[in-house]
Coordinates of C-alpha atoms in Angstrom, one line a residue:
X1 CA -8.0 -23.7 8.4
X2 CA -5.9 -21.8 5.5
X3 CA -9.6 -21.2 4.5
X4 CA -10.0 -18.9 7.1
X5 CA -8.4 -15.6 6.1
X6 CA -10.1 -15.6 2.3
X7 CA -13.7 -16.0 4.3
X8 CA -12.8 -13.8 6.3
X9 CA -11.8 -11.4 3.6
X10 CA -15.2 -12.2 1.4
X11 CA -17.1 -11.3 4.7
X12 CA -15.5 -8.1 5.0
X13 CA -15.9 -7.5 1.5
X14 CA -20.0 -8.3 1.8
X15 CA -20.3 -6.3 4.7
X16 CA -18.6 -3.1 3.4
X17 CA -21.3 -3.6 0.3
X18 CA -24.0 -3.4 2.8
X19 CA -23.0 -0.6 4.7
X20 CA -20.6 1.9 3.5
X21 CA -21.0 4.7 0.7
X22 CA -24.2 6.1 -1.4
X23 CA -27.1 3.9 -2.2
X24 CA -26.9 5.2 -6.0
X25 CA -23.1 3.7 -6.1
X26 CA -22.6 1.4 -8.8
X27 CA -20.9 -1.8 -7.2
X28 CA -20.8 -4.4 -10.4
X29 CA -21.3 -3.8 -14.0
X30 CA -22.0 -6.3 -17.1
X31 CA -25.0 -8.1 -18.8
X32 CA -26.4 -4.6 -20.0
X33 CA -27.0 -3.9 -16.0
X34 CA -25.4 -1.6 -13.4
X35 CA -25.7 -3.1 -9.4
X36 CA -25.9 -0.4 -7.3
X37 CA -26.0 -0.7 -3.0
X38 CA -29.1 -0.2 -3.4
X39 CA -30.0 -3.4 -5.0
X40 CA -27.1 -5.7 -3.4
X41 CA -29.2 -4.5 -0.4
X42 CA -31.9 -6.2 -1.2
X43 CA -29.3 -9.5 -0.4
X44 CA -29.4 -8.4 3.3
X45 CA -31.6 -10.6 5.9
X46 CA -35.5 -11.0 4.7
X47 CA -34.7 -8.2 1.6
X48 CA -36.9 -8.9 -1.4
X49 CA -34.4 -9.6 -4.7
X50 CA -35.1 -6.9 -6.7
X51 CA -35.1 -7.5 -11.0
X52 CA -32.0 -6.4 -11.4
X53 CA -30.2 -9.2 -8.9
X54 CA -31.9 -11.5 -10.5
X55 CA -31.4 -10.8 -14.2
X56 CA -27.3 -10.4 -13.1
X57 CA -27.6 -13.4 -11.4
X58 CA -29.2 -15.6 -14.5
X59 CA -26.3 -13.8 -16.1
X60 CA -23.8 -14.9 -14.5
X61 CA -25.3 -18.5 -15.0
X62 CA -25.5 -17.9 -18.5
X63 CA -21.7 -17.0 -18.4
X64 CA -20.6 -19.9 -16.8
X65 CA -22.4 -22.4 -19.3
X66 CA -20.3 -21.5 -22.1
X67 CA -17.6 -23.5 -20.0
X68 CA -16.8 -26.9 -21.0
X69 CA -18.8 -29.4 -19.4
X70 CA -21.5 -27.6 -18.6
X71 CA -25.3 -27.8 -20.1
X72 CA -25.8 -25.1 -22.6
X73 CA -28.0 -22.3 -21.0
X74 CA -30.2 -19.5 -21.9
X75 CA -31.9 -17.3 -19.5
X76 CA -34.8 -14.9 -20.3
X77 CA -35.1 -11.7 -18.6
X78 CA -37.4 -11.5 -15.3
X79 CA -39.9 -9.0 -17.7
X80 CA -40.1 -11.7 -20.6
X81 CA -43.1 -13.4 -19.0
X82 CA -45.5 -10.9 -18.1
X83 CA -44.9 -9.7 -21.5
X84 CA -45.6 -12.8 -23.3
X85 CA -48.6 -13.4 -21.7
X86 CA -50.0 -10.3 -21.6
X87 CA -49.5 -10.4 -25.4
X88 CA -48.6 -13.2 -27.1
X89 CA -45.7 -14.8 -29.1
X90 CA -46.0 -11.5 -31.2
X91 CA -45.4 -9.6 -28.1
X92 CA -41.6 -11.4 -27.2
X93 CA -40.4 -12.0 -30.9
X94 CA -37.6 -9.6 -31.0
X95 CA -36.5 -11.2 -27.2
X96 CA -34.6 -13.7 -29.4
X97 CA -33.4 -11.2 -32.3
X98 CA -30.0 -13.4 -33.3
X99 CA -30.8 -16.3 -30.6
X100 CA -31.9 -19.9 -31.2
X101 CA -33.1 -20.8 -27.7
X102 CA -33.1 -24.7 -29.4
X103 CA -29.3 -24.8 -29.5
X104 CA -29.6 -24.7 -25.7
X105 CA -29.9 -27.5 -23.3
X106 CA -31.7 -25.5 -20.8
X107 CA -34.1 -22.4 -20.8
X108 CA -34.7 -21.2 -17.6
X109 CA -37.2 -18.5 -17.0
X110 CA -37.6 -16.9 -14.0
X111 CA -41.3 -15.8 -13.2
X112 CA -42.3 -12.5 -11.6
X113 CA -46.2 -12.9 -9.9
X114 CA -46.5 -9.7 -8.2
X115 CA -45.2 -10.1 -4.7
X116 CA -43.2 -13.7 -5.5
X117 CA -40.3 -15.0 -7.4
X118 CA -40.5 -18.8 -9.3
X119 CA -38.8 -20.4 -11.4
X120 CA -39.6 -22.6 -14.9
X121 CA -37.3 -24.4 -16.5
X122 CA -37.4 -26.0 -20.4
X123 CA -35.0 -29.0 -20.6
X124 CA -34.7 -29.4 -24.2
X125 CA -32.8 -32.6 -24.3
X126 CA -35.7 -34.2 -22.2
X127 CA -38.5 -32.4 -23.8
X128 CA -39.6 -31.5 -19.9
X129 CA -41.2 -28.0 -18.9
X130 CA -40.9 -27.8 -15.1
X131 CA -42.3 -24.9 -12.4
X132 CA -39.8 -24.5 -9.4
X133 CA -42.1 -22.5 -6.6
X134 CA -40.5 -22.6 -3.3
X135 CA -44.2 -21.9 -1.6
X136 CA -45.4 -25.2 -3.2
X137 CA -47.7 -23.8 -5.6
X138 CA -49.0 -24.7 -9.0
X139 CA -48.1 -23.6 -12.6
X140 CA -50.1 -25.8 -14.6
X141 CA -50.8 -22.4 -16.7
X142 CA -47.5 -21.4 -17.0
X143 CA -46.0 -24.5 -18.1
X144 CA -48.4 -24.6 -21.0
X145 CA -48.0 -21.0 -21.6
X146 CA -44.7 -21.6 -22.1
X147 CA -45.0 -24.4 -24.3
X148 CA -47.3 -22.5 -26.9
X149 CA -44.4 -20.4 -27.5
X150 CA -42.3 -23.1 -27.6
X151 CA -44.2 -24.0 -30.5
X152 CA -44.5 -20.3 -32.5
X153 CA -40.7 -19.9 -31.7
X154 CA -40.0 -22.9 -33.5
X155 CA -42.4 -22.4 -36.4
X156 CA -41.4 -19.1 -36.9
X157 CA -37.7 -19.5 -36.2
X158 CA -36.8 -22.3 -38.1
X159 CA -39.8 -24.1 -39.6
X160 CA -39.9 -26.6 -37.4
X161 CA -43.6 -28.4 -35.8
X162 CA -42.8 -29.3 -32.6
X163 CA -44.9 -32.5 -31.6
X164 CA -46.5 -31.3 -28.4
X165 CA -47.7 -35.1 -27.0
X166 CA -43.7 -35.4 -26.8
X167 CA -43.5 -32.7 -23.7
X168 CA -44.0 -33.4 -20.4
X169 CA -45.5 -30.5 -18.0
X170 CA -45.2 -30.9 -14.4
X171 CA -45.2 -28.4 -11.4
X172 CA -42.6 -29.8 -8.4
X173 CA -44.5 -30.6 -5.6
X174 CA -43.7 -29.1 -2.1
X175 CA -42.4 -32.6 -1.5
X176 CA -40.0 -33.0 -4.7
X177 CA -38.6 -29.6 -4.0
X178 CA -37.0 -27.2 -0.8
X179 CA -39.8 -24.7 0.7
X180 CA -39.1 -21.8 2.3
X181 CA -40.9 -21.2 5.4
X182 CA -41.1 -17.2 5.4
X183 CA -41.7 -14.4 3.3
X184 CA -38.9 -12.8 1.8
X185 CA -36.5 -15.9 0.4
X186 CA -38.4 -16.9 -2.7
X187 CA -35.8 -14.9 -5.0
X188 CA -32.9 -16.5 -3.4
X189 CA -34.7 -20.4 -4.1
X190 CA -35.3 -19.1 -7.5
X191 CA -31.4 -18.2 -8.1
X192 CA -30.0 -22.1 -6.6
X193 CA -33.0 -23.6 -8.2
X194 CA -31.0 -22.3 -11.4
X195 CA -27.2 -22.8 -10.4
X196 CA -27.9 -26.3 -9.1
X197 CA -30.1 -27.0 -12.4
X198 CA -27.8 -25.5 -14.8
X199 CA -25.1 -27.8 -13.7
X200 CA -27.1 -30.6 -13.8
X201 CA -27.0 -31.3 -10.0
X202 CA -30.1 -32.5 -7.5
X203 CA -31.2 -29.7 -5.7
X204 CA -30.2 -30.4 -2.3
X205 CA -30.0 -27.0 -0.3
X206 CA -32.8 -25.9 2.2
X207 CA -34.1 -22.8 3.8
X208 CA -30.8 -23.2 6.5
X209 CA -28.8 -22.7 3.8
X210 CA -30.4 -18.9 2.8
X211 CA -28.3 -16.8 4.8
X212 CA -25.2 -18.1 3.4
X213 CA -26.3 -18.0 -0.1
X214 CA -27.6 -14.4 0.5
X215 CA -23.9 -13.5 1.2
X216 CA -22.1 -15.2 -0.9
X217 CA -24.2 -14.4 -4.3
X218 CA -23.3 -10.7 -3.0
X219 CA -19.9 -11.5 -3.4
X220 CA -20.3 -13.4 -6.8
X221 CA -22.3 -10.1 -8.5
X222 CA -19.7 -8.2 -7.4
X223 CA -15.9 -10.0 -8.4
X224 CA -18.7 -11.3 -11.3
X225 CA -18.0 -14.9 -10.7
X226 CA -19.8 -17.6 -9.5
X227 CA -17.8 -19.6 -6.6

């Protein structure tokens, strides 16, 4: 297929990322952040995503919404909720310094809990909060959590009560939603979670597809593009 030699190309182009030069070699640059070999590592089979391919990642998600027909997106960082709540509203203020997060469509947040990657995502044109967790559990709290800044944001930001009883809360069930059946994927479902949300498409991957996302998001940090 004339498809053939470009894949071939990108495959070439992934593998020399994994295994030639210095781990400290910076292979992509933008969003603030420098991707060294060290973090595209973590991309390789059963690697952990580290912060740093995430937050590029959500970047480069971000990027892509400004296009025309997409859903307007903003992305927090991965550190924004542990901070917020281990303080409070107070704590994240300055995280939106020059940003109204209510111009957006969609508000995706990708959750760090110790040793796993989720995802939770405000659709503001639904007035939904939903948590993504590709191990099927719950984030009653977090939804909620995230909704009380919701409200300070908006009362602080631009005067504005939000009406609470309008929002709906709901964690995706292991049945609404792919699982991964090992250890190490969960930052890989949070990142497709996010692509296929931010364009407004059903989420249809599964853990088969893993190894094939792994690679090509490896390629899409490093030309900076999304395919």
């Amino acid at each position: 297929s004339p498809l053939n030699p470009l894949f071939q190309a990108m495959e070439s182009e992934v593998s020399a990322a994994f295994d030639s030069g210095e781990p400290e070699d910076v292979l992509s640059r933008a969003f603030k952040l420098s991707v060294t070999r060290e973090d595209i590592c973590t991309l390789q089979p059963r690697g952990w995503l580290n912060d740093r391919i995430m937050n590029f990642y959500m970047g480069l998600l971000v990027e892509r919404s400004k296009k025309e027909g997409y859903p307007a997106v903003h992305a927090f960082n991965t550190f924004f909720y542990s901070k917020l709540s281990s303080t409070s509203h107070k704590g994240v203020k300055k995280w939106t310094k020059g940003v109204d997060i209510f111009e957006h469509d969609v508000i995706l947040v990708p959750v760090h809990l110790r040793t796993h990657w989720t995802l939770l995502v405000v659709d503001l044109r639904e007035k939904t909060i939903k948590y993504f967790d590709s191990l099927g559990q719950k984030g009653d709290h977090i939804c909620k959590t995230i909704l009380k800044y919701l409200e300070e944001e908006s009362r602080e930001k631009r005067n504005i009560e939000l009406t609470a009883s309008e929002w709906t809360l709901h964690s995706m069930g292991s049945e609404e939603i792919p699982q991964q059946n090992n250890g190490n994927d969960c930052g890989v479902f949070v990142c497709k979670f996010a692509d296929f949300i931010s364009r407004d498409k059903p989420i249809i991957f599964t853990q088969e597809h893993m190894p094939y996302f792994r690679r090509k998001m490896v390629w899409e940090i490093i030309h900076q593009q999304l395919l």
